Coordinates of C-alpha atoms in Angstrom, one line a residue:
Chain U
M1 CA 10.8 23.7 7.7
H2 CA 13.3 22.8 10.3
G3 CA 15.9 21.5 7.8
L4 CA 15.2 24.5 5.5
F5 CA 16.0 26.9 8.3
Y6 CA 19.3 25.3 9.2
L7 CA 20.2 24.9 5.5
S8 CA 19.6 28.7 5.1
V9 CA 21.8 29.4 8.1
F10 CA 24.5 27.0 6.8
I11 CA 24.4 28.7 3.3
F12 CA 24.6 32.1 4.9
R13 CA 27.5 31.3 7.2
D14 CA 29.5 29.7 4.3
Y15 CA 28.8 32.7 2.1
N16 CA 29.7 35.2 4.9
R17 CA 33.0 33.3 5.7
R18 CA 34.1 33.7 2.2
F19 CA 34.1 37.5 2.7
R20 CA 31.7 37.9 -0.2
L21 CA 29.6 40.5 1.7
I22 CA 32.5 42.9 1.4
I23 CA 31.4 43.7 -2.2
Q24 CA 27.9 44.6 -1.1
F25 CA 29.3 46.8 1.7
S26 CA 31.6 48.5 -0.9
I27 CA 28.6 49.2 -3.2
L28 CA 26.7 50.6 -0.2
V29 CA 29.5 53.0 0.6
I30 CA 29.9 54.1 -3.0
V31 CA 26.1 54.6 -3.4
I32 CA 26.0 56.6 -0.2
G33 CA 29.1 58.6 -1.1
L34 CA 28.0 59.4 -4.6
F35 CA 24.3 59.7 -4.5
F36 CA 23.2 60.2 -0.9
N37 CA 26.1 62.2 0.6
Y38 CA 24.7 63.8 3.8
H39 CA 26.6 67.1 3.1
Y40 CA 24.0 67.7 0.3
A41 CA 21.0 66.5 2.2
P42 CA 18.0 66.7 2.4
Y43 CA 17.1 64.8 -0.8
S44 CA 13.7 64.7 -2.4
Y45 CA 11.6 61.6 -1.9
H46 CA 11.5 61.0 -5.7
Y47 CA 15.2 61.0 -5.8
I48 CA 15.6 58.6 -2.9
A49 CA 12.9 56.2 -4.1
L50 CA 14.5 56.0 -7.6
G51 CA 18.1 55.7 -6.2
K52 CA 17.2 53.1 -3.7
S53 CA 15.3 51.0 -6.2
I54 CA 18.3 50.8 -8.4
F55 CA 20.5 50.0 -5.4
L56 CA 18.2 47.2 -4.3
M57 CA 18.2 45.7 -7.8
M58 CA 22.0 45.8 -8.0
I59 CA 22.5 44.2 -4.7
S60 CA 19.9 41.5 -5.4
L61 CA 21.5 40.7 -8.7
L62 CA 25.0 40.5 -7.2
T63 CA 24.0 38.6 -4.1
T64 CA 21.9 36.0 -5.9
Y65 CA 24.5 35.5 -8.6
Q66 CA 27.3 35.1 -6.0
L67 CA 25.2 32.7 -3.9
S68 CA 24.4 30.5 -6.8
K69 CA 28.0 30.5 -8.1
S70 CA 29.6 29.8 -4.8
N71 CA 27.3 26.8 -4.2
Y72 CA 27.4 25.4 -7.7
N73 CA 30.3 23.0 -7.2
R74 CA 31.1 19.5 -6.0
R75 CA 30.3 20.4 -2.4
L76 CA 26.7 20.4 -3.6
Y77 CA 26.6 16.6 -3.6
I78 CA 26.8 16.6 0.2
L79 CA 23.8 18.9 0.4
L80 CA 21.8 17.2 -2.3
S81 CA 22.2 13.9 -0.6
R82 CA 20.3 15.5 2.3
V83 CA 17.8 17.9 0.9
S84 CA 15.7 18.1 -2.3
R85 CA 16.6 20.5 -5.1
K86 CA 13.4 22.5 -4.2
E87 CA 14.6 23.0 -0.6
L88 CA 18.0 24.0 -1.8
S89 CA 16.5 26.6 -4.2
L90 CA 14.2 28.0 -1.6
S91 CA 17.1 28.3 0.9
L92 CA 19.3 30.1 -1.6
I93 CA 16.5 32.5 -2.5
L94 CA 15.6 33.1 1.1
V95 CA 19.3 33.8 2.0
A96 CA 19.6 36.2 -0.9
F97 CA 16.4 38.0 0.1
I98 CA 17.4 38.4 3.7
I99 CA 20.9 39.8 2.8
V100 CA 19.3 42.4 0.5
V101 CA 16.7 43.3 3.1
F102 CA 19.6 43.8 5.5
F103 CA 21.3 46.2 3.2
S104 CA 18.0 48.0 2.5
I105 CA 17.6 48.6 6.2
I106 CA 21.2 49.8 6.6
L107 CA 20.6 52.4 3.8
D108 CA 17.3 53.4 5.3
L109 CA 18.9 53.9 8.7
Y110 CA 21.6 56.0 7.1
L111 CA 19.0 58.1 5.3
L112 CA 17.0 58.6 8.5
L113 CA 19.9 59.3 10.9
L114 CA 22.4 61.2 8.7
A115 CA 20.7 62.3 5.6
Q116 CA 17.9 64.1 7.5
I117 CA 15.0 62.3 5.8
E118 CA 11.8 62.5 7.7
S119 CA 10.8 59.1 9.2
E120 CA 7.2 59.3 7.8
M121 CA 8.7 59.3 4.4
L122 CA 10.5 56.0 4.7
L123 CA 8.7 54.1 7.4
N124 CA 5.2 54.1 5.9
P125 CA 3.9 50.6 5.0
F126 CA 3.6 51.5 1.3
Y127 CA 7.3 52.3 1.0
L128 CA 8.3 49.1 2.9
T129 CA 6.0 46.9 0.8
A130 CA 7.3 48.4 -2.5
N131 CA 10.9 47.8 -1.4
L132 CA 10.2 44.2 -0.5
I133 CA 8.5 43.5 -3.8
I134 CA 11.4 45.0 -5.8
I135 CA 13.8 42.8 -3.8
F136 CA 11.6 39.7 -4.3
L137 CA 11.2 40.2 -8.0
S138 CA 15.0 40.9 -8.5
V139 CA 16.1 37.9 -6.5
I140 CA 13.7 35.5 -8.2
T141 CA 14.5 36.8 -11.7
T142 CA 18.2 36.5 -11.1
Y143 CA 17.8 32.9 -9.7
L144 CA 15.6 32.0 -12.7
F145 CA 18.7 32.5 -14.9
S146 CA 21.3 31.2 -12.5
Y147 CA 23.9 28.3 -12.6
F148 CA 21.3 26.1 -11.0
T149 CA 18.7 26.5 -13.7
V150 CA 20.2 27.4 -17.1
K151 CA 23.4 26.9 -19.1
R152 CA 26.3 29.2 -18.2
E153 CA 25.9 31.3 -21.4
L154 CA 22.3 32.1 -20.5
I155 CA 23.1 33.6 -17.1
I156 CA 23.4 37.0 -18.8
L157 CA 19.6 36.9 -19.3
S158 CA 19.1 37.8 -15.6
L159 CA 20.7 41.1 -16.2
I160 CA 18.7 41.7 -19.4
F161 CA 15.5 40.8 -17.7
L162 CA 16.2 43.1 -14.8
V163 CA 17.2 46.0 -16.9
L164 CA 14.3 45.7 -19.4
G165 CA 11.9 45.0 -16.5
S166 CA 12.9 48.2 -14.8
I167 CA 12.5 50.5 -17.9
P168 CA 8.9 51.6 -18.4
E169 CA 7.6 50.7 -21.9
W170 CA 11.1 49.8 -23.1
Y171 CA 9.6 48.3 -26.2
I172 CA 8.6 51.6 -27.8
I173 CA 12.2 52.3 -28.9
S174 CA 12.2 49.4 -31.3
P175 CA 10.5 49.2 -34.7
L176 CA 9.1 45.9 -33.6
T177 CA 7.0 47.5 -30.9
W178 CA 3.9 45.5 -31.6
L179 CA 5.9 42.2 -31.2
L180 CA 7.9 43.2 -28.2
K181 CA 4.9 44.7 -26.4
G182 CA 3.3 41.3 -26.8
I183 CA 6.1 39.6 -24.9
S184 CA 6.7 42.4 -22.4
W185 CA 4.7 40.5 -19.8
L186 CA 7.5 38.0 -19.6
F187 CA 9.7 40.6 -17.9
P188 CA 9.4 41.3 -14.2
P189 CA 7.1 44.3 -13.4
L190 CA 9.9 46.2 -11.7
S191 CA 9.2 49.5 -13.6
L192 CA 5.6 49.6 -12.4
N193 CA 6.7 49.0 -8.8
I194 CA 9.5 51.7 -9.1
L195 CA 6.9 54.2 -10.5
A196 CA 4.5 53.3 -7.8
L197 CA 7.1 53.8 -5.2
V198 CA 8.2 57.2 -6.7
N199 CA 4.7 58.4 -7.2
K200 CA 3.4 56.9 -3.9
Q201 CA 0.6 55.3 -6.0
G202 CA 0.2 51.6 -5.7
S203 CA -2.7 49.3 -6.2
V204 CA -3.9 45.9 -5.1
G205 CA -3.8 44.9 -8.8
L206 CA -0.2 45.7 -9.1
F207 CA 0.6 43.9 -5.9
I208 CA -1.2 40.7 -7.2
H209 CA 0.5 41.1 -10.6
S210 CA 3.9 41.4 -8.9
V211 CA 3.5 38.5 -6.5
G212 CA 1.9 36.4 -9.3
Y213 CA 4.9 37.1 -11.6
G214 CA 7.3 36.2 -8.7
L215 CA 5.6 32.9 -8.0
L216 CA 5.4 32.0 -11.7
A217 CA 9.2 32.7 -12.0
L218 CA 9.8 30.7 -8.9
F219 CA 7.7 27.8 -10.2
T220 CA 9.6 27.9 -13.5
A221 CA 13.0 28.0 -11.7
L222 CA 12.0 24.9 -9.7
I223 CA 11.1 23.0 -12.9
L224 CA 14.4 24.1 -14.4
I225 CA 16.5 23.0 -11.4
K226 CA 14.6 19.7 -11.3
R227 CA 15.7 19.0 -14.9
K228 CA 19.2 20.2 -14.6
S229 CA 22.0 17.7 -14.7
F230 CA 24.5 18.0 -11.8
S231 CA 26.7 15.2 -13.1
D232 CA 29.7 17.3 -13.8
L233 CA 30.0 20.1 -11.3
P234 CA 33.1 22.3 -11.2
T235 CA 35.6 21.7 -8.3
D236 CA 35.2 25.2 -7.0
Chain N
M1 CA 17.4 -3.2 0.3
I2 CA 18.2 -2.1 -3.3
C3 CA 16.4 -3.4 -6.3
V4 CA 17.2 -2.1 -9.7
K5 CA 15.5 -3.4 -12.8
D6 CA 16.1 -2.7 -16.5
L7 CA 17.9 0.6 -15.9
F8 CA 18.9 2.7 -18.9
F9 CA 20.8 5.9 -19.0
R10 CA 22.3 8.2 -21.6
Y11 CA 24.1 11.5 -21.1
P12 CA 22.6 14.3 -23.1
G13 CA 24.3 14.7 -26.5
K14 CA 25.8 11.2 -26.4
R15 CA 24.9 8.6 -29.1
H16 CA 24.9 5.5 -27.0
D17 CA 23.4 4.5 -23.6
L18 CA 26.0 4.3 -20.9
L19 CA 23.8 2.0 -18.8
R20 CA 21.9 -0.6 -20.8
G21 CA 19.5 -2.6 -18.7
I22 CA 21.2 -2.7 -15.3
E23 CA 19.9 -5.4 -12.9
L24 CA 21.0 -5.2 -9.3
K25 CA 19.7 -6.7 -6.1
I26 CA 21.4 -5.9 -2.7
K27 CA 20.4 -7.5 0.6
K28 CA 19.9 -5.5 3.7
G29 CA 22.9 -5.3 6.0
S30 CA 25.4 -6.5 3.3
I31 CA 28.4 -4.9 1.7
T32 CA 28.3 -4.9 -2.1
G33 CA 31.3 -3.9 -4.2
L34 CA 30.9 -2.5 -7.6
I35 CA 33.9 -2.8 -9.9
G36 CA 34.5 -1.7 -13.4
I37 CA 37.0 0.0 -15.6
N38 CA 37.2 3.8 -15.7
G39 CA 34.2 5.2 -17.6
S40 CA 32.1 2.1 -17.1
G41 CA 29.4 4.1 -15.3
K42 CA 29.9 3.3 -11.6
T43 CA 29.7 6.9 -10.5
T44 CA 26.8 7.5 -12.9
L45 CA 24.9 4.6 -11.4
F46 CA 25.5 5.9 -7.9
Q47 CA 24.4 9.4 -8.9
I48 CA 21.2 7.9 -10.3
L49 CA 20.6 6.0 -7.0
L50 CA 21.1 9.3 -5.2
G51 CA 18.7 11.2 -7.4
I52 CA 21.4 13.5 -8.8
L53 CA 20.9 12.1 -12.3
R54 CA 17.6 10.8 -13.7
A55 CA 17.4 7.5 -15.6
E56 CA 15.4 7.4 -18.8
Q57 CA 14.0 4.0 -18.1
G58 CA 14.0 1.4 -15.4
L59 CA 12.7 0.7 -11.9
I60 CA 14.6 1.6 -8.7
E61 CA 13.5 0.7 -5.2
I62 CA 15.5 1.5 -2.1
A63 CA 14.3 0.2 1.3
G64 CA 10.9 -0.4 -0.2
Y65 CA 10.5 3.1 -1.6
P66 CA 10.4 4.0 -5.3
L67 CA 13.4 6.3 -5.9
A68 CA 11.2 9.4 -6.4
K69 CA 9.6 9.0 -2.9
L70 CA 12.7 7.9 -1.1
P71 CA 13.3 9.9 2.2
K72 CA 16.7 11.5 1.9
E73 CA 17.7 10.5 5.4
L74 CA 17.7 6.8 4.5
V75 CA 20.8 7.2 2.3
G76 CA 24.3 8.5 3.1
F77 CA 26.8 9.3 0.4
L78 CA 30.6 9.5 0.4
P79 CA 31.7 11.1 -2.9
E80 CA 34.8 10.0 -4.8
R81 CA 36.6 13.3 -4.5
P82 CA 36.4 14.9 -1.0
Y83 CA 35.0 18.4 -1.5
Y84 CA 33.6 19.8 1.7
H85 CA 32.8 23.2 3.0
G86 CA 36.3 24.2 4.2
N87 CA 35.2 27.3 6.0
F88 CA 33.6 25.4 8.8
T89 CA 35.3 23.6 11.6
L90 CA 34.7 19.8 11.7
K91 CA 32.3 20.0 14.6
E92 CA 30.3 22.9 13.1
Y93 CA 30.1 21.2 9.8
L94 CA 28.8 18.0 11.2
Y95 CA 26.4 19.9 13.5
Y96 CA 24.8 21.7 10.6
L97 CA 24.7 18.7 8.3
G98 CA 22.9 16.8 11.1
K99 CA 20.4 19.7 11.5
I100 CA 19.8 19.9 7.8
S101 CA 19.0 16.2 7.8
S102 CA 16.2 17.0 10.3
R103 CA 17.7 14.7 12.9
Q104 CA 18.6 15.8 16.3
V105 CA 22.3 14.9 16.8
K106 CA 23.3 15.2 20.4
E107 CA 26.7 16.5 21.5
E108 CA 27.8 13.1 22.7
E109 CA 26.6 11.4 19.6
L110 CA 28.5 13.9 17.4
E111 CA 31.7 13.3 19.4
Q112 CA 31.2 9.5 19.2
I113 CA 30.9 9.7 15.4
I114 CA 34.0 11.9 15.2
A115 CA 35.9 9.4 17.4
T116 CA 34.7 6.5 15.2
V117 CA 36.5 8.1 12.2
D118 CA 39.6 8.8 14.3
L119 CA 39.3 12.6 14.1
A120 CA 38.7 13.3 17.8
G121 CA 41.6 15.7 18.1
Y122 CA 40.5 17.9 15.2
C123 CA 37.0 19.0 16.2
N124 CA 37.8 22.7 16.2
Q125 CA 40.0 22.8 13.2
Y126 CA 38.9 24.2 9.8
I127 CA 38.2 21.5 7.3
R128 CA 40.2 23.4 4.7
S129 CA 43.4 22.5 6.6
F130 CA 42.7 18.7 6.5
S131 CA 44.7 16.2 4.4
K132 CA 43.1 14.0 1.8
G133 CA 42.9 11.0 4.2
M134 CA 41.3 13.2 6.8
L135 CA 38.8 14.5 4.3
Q136 CA 37.8 11.0 3.4
R137 CA 37.1 10.4 7.1
V138 CA 35.1 13.7 7.3
G139 CA 33.1 12.2 4.4
L140 CA 32.5 9.0 6.4
A141 CA 31.5 11.0 9.5
Q142 CA 28.9 13.0 7.5
T143 CA 27.4 9.8 6.1
L144 CA 27.1 8.2 9.5
L145 CA 25.6 11.3 11.0
H146 CA 22.0 10.7 10.2
Q147 CA 22.2 6.9 10.7
P148 CA 21.2 6.0 7.1
E149 CA 20.1 2.5 6.2
L150 CA 22.2 2.6 3.1
I151 CA 25.6 4.1 2.6
I152 CA 27.0 4.6 -0.9
M153 CA 30.8 5.1 -1.2
D154 CA 32.4 6.0 -4.5
E155 CA 36.0 5.1 -5.0
I156 CA 36.7 5.2 -1.3
T157 CA 40.3 4.3 -1.3
S158 CA 41.5 6.7 -4.0
G159 CA 44.5 8.7 -2.8
L160 CA 44.7 6.9 0.6
D161 CA 48.0 5.4 1.8
P162 CA 47.9 1.7 3.0
I163 CA 47.4 2.7 6.6
G164 CA 44.4 4.9 5.6
Q165 CA 43.0 2.1 3.5
N166 CA 43.2 -0.3 6.4
Q167 CA 41.5 2.2 8.8
L168 CA 38.8 2.7 6.3
K169 CA 38.3 -1.0 5.9
E170 CA 37.9 -1.4 9.6
I171 CA 35.4 1.4 9.8
I172 CA 33.3 -0.1 6.9
L173 CA 33.2 -3.4 8.7
R174 CA 32.1 -1.6 11.9
I175 CA 29.4 0.1 9.9
K176 CA 28.2 -3.3 8.6
Q177 CA 28.0 -4.6 12.2
S178 CA 25.4 -2.0 12.9
G179 CA 23.1 -3.4 10.2
T180 CA 23.7 -0.7 7.6
T181 CA 23.8 -1.7 4.0
V182 CA 26.9 -0.6 2.2
L183 CA 27.5 -0.2 -1.6
I184 CA 31.1 0.7 -2.5
S185 CA 33.1 1.1 -5.7
S186 CA 36.9 0.8 -5.7
H187 CA 39.8 -0.1 -7.9
H188 CA 41.4 -1.9 -5.0
L189 CA 40.2 -5.4 -5.9
A190 CA 42.0 -7.2 -3.1
Q191 CA 40.3 -5.0 -0.5
I192 CA 36.9 -5.3 -2.2
E193 CA 37.2 -9.0 -2.2
Q194 CA 38.1 -9.1 1.5
I195 CA 35.2 -6.9 2.8
C196 CA 32.3 -7.5 0.4
D197 CA 29.6 -10.1 0.6
Q198 CA 28.7 -9.6 -3.0
I199 CA 30.7 -8.2 -5.9
C200 CA 29.3 -6.9 -9.2
L201 CA 31.1 -6.1 -12.4
L202 CA 29.8 -3.2 -14.4
H203 CA 30.8 -3.5 -18.0
N204 CA 29.3 -2.5 -21.3
G205 CA 26.4 -0.9 -19.5
K206 CA 25.4 -4.1 -17.7
T207 CA 26.1 -5.6 -14.3
R208 CA 27.0 -9.2 -13.4
T209 CA 27.5 -10.7 -10.0
L210 CA 30.9 -12.3 -9.7
T211 CA 31.9 -15.3 -7.7
Q212 CA 35.0 -15.6 -5.6
E213 CA 36.9 -17.5 -8.3
Y214 CA 37.0 -14.4 -10.4
F215 CA 39.3 -12.8 -8.0
K216 CA 41.9 -15.3 -6.9
I217 CA 44.0 -16.9 -9.5
K218 CA 44.8 -19.9 -7.4
N219 CA 47.9 -21.1 -9.2
R220 CA 49.7 -17.8 -9.4
Y221 CA 52.1 -16.4 -6.9
Q222 CA 54.1 -13.2 -6.6
L223 CA 57.5 -13.2 -4.9
I224 CA 59.5 -10.2 -3.8
L225 CA 63.2 -11.2 -4.2
E226 CA 66.3 -9.7 -2.7
G227 CA 68.8 -8.2 -5.2
K228 CA 68.8 -5.9 -8.2
E229 CA 66.9 -6.6 -11.4
E230 CA 70.0 -7.2 -13.6
E231 CA 71.6 -9.7 -11.1
L232 CA 68.3 -11.5 -10.7
K233 CA 67.7 -11.7 -14.5
E234 CA 71.2 -13.3 -14.8
K235 CA 70.5 -15.9 -12.2
L236 CA 67.0 -16.7 -13.5
Q237 CA 68.2 -17.3 -17.0
H238 CA 70.0 -20.4 -16.0
L239 CA 67.1 -22.0 -14.3
S240 CA 65.2 -24.9 -16.0
T241 CA 61.9 -23.2 -15.1
H242 CA 62.9 -19.9 -16.7
D243 CA 60.1 -19.8 -19.2
K244 CA 57.5 -19.8 -16.4
L245 CA 58.9 -16.8 -14.6
V246 CA 58.1 -13.1 -15.2
L247 CA 60.4 -10.6 -13.5
N248 CA 59.5 -6.9 -13.0
K249 CA 62.1 -5.1 -11.0
N250 CA 62.5 -7.4 -8.0
R251 CA 59.0 -8.9 -8.3
L252 CA 58.7 -12.3 -9.7
T253 CA 55.4 -13.7 -10.8
F254 CA 54.9 -17.4 -11.8
E255 CA 52.1 -19.7 -12.6
F256 CA 52.0 -23.4 -12.2
S257 CA 49.7 -26.2 -13.3
N258 CA 50.3 -28.7 -10.5
D259 CA 51.9 -29.0 -7.1
Q260 CA 55.1 -30.7 -8.5
E261 CA 55.7 -27.7 -10.8
Y262 CA 55.2 -25.3 -7.8
F263 CA 57.9 -27.2 -5.8
D264 CA 60.2 -27.4 -8.8
I265 CA 60.1 -23.6 -9.3
L266 CA 60.7 -22.9 -5.6
S267 CA 63.5 -25.4 -5.3
C268 CA 65.2 -24.0 -8.4
L269 CA 65.1 -20.5 -6.9
L270 CA 66.6 -21.7 -3.6
K271 CA 69.3 -23.7 -5.4
A272 CA 70.3 -20.6 -7.3
K273 CA 70.6 -19.0 -3.8
I274 CA 67.9 -16.4 -4.6
K275 CA 66.5 -15.0 -1.3
I276 CA 62.7 -14.6 -1.1
I277 CA 61.6 -11.6 1.0
N278 CA 57.9 -12.0 0.6
M279 CA 55.4 -14.3 -1.1
Q280 CA 51.7 -13.9 -1.8
A281 CA 48.9 -15.4 -3.8
N282 CA 48.2 -13.1 -6.7
Y283 CA 44.9 -11.5 -7.3
A284 CA 43.5 -11.1 -10.7
T285 CA 43.7 -7.6 -12.2
L286 CA 40.6 -5.7 -13.3
E287 CA 41.6 -6.3 -16.9
E288 CA 41.8 -10.0 -16.3
I289 CA 38.4 -10.1 -14.7
V290 CA 36.9 -8.1 -17.6
L291 CA 38.6 -10.4 -20.1
K292 CA 37.3 -13.5 -18.3
Y293 CA 33.8 -12.0 -18.2
L294 CA 33.9 -11.2 -21.9
A295 CA 35.1 -14.7 -22.8
E296 CA 32.3 -16.2 -20.8
E297 CA 29.8 -13.8 -22.4
G298 CA 31.1 -14.9 -25.8
D299 CA 30.7 -18.5 -24.8
G300 CA 27.2 -17.9 -23.5

């Protein structure tokens, strides 16, 4: 645990010093300017819940992708001679999760202080839990199809999984509904969590389903990284 | 310290095994050199020992542990190409790597390691501003950090000037004195021969321990002569021993079968008033070693 903590701090400081967080800050400013402009406040809870879910998914995708890309190079040999691939994966996921939570808090603070949202609306445990689950699922799904786990060409799957996972019953638009419905469980249950957040109606079953999916995706990612060959890493 | 038996490895998509039954035994506290032509599999073998690549078949034990259960802190690694996290200062970088290795590295200890690799004046400089030689020493510092029992160094002298190579040699010998086992690969055969207790050749996917006689070709000398190549060629042409001499720029190499022949060649050169600037016993090239090995394999 001790090593994992310092590895996470090390990865975060390296990431931060490359000025990568500037993109997340830019997205935050654009989202605030376009969708949560305080001149037009107050906004409805439904609108905020939906907008913030999409924002969290975007930031999770971007941060996890950047973290995996910026660490997938020859510098990795120094880290892998000290920690296991499992520890490295957990650190990357943890750092991505914390960065997204940080941006989630910044947006919430903005909504509370400037966009005149009532604190009961955003600070209730249900809202916080749903936000954390959306971040957790998005980060893990992106990592599942990252440089560390799959071939470069398959990284696009993370975007596909996130998009399809966030659209409720996406499979009904296809003539192969019966087939696609059968495999829909493979996609992260983001839509159910977004709907639960918007409608303020969650359930223990959904919570278990979400955490279970996240753990299964994490387990799969750990198997994939264990089998990945790091013999020919890029120079940068 | 290291015991490798019957190790096989093939890269995905390749038709043939790169490593075909590697056998390697390394004693604790020794320095072992691994030599081989480019593409022979030295780096691959190191990456397998470090757990970066997985062998298809074979047994590997390091410090009594099977590879899968080897505690990471027992092994230090110095990669061939020095790629480090340039956005950290030297001191920060080593501090974090020490912490990641779950070992408490005290301030004084850190400074001592930095001094050992002659980087004491660069503690607060960003690693991205370091030269290649300095980066090699950063690499050495990070391997020493967690006091590993085994240090693996891949192509350590690549890109280093003669002064850097000598410094590195001294540091490696100091590491050995502390009881650490060192496994190195290098194309610098003379240096390998000087510092290693054991030398292994990796060729055709197999290893073979070489004896000293593989390296020194006793009856061959190389002289550095004064003068230009054309003038020297002209003078050498008239010597009776001309057919035994090979001139390349101002470097003259000759072989002799007995002492008399050696004196004859030298006296001919002196009679022709050719000045000798430097003279040294000639080491075998890697190609010559491989050819000798292949010839012996064929005989066997």
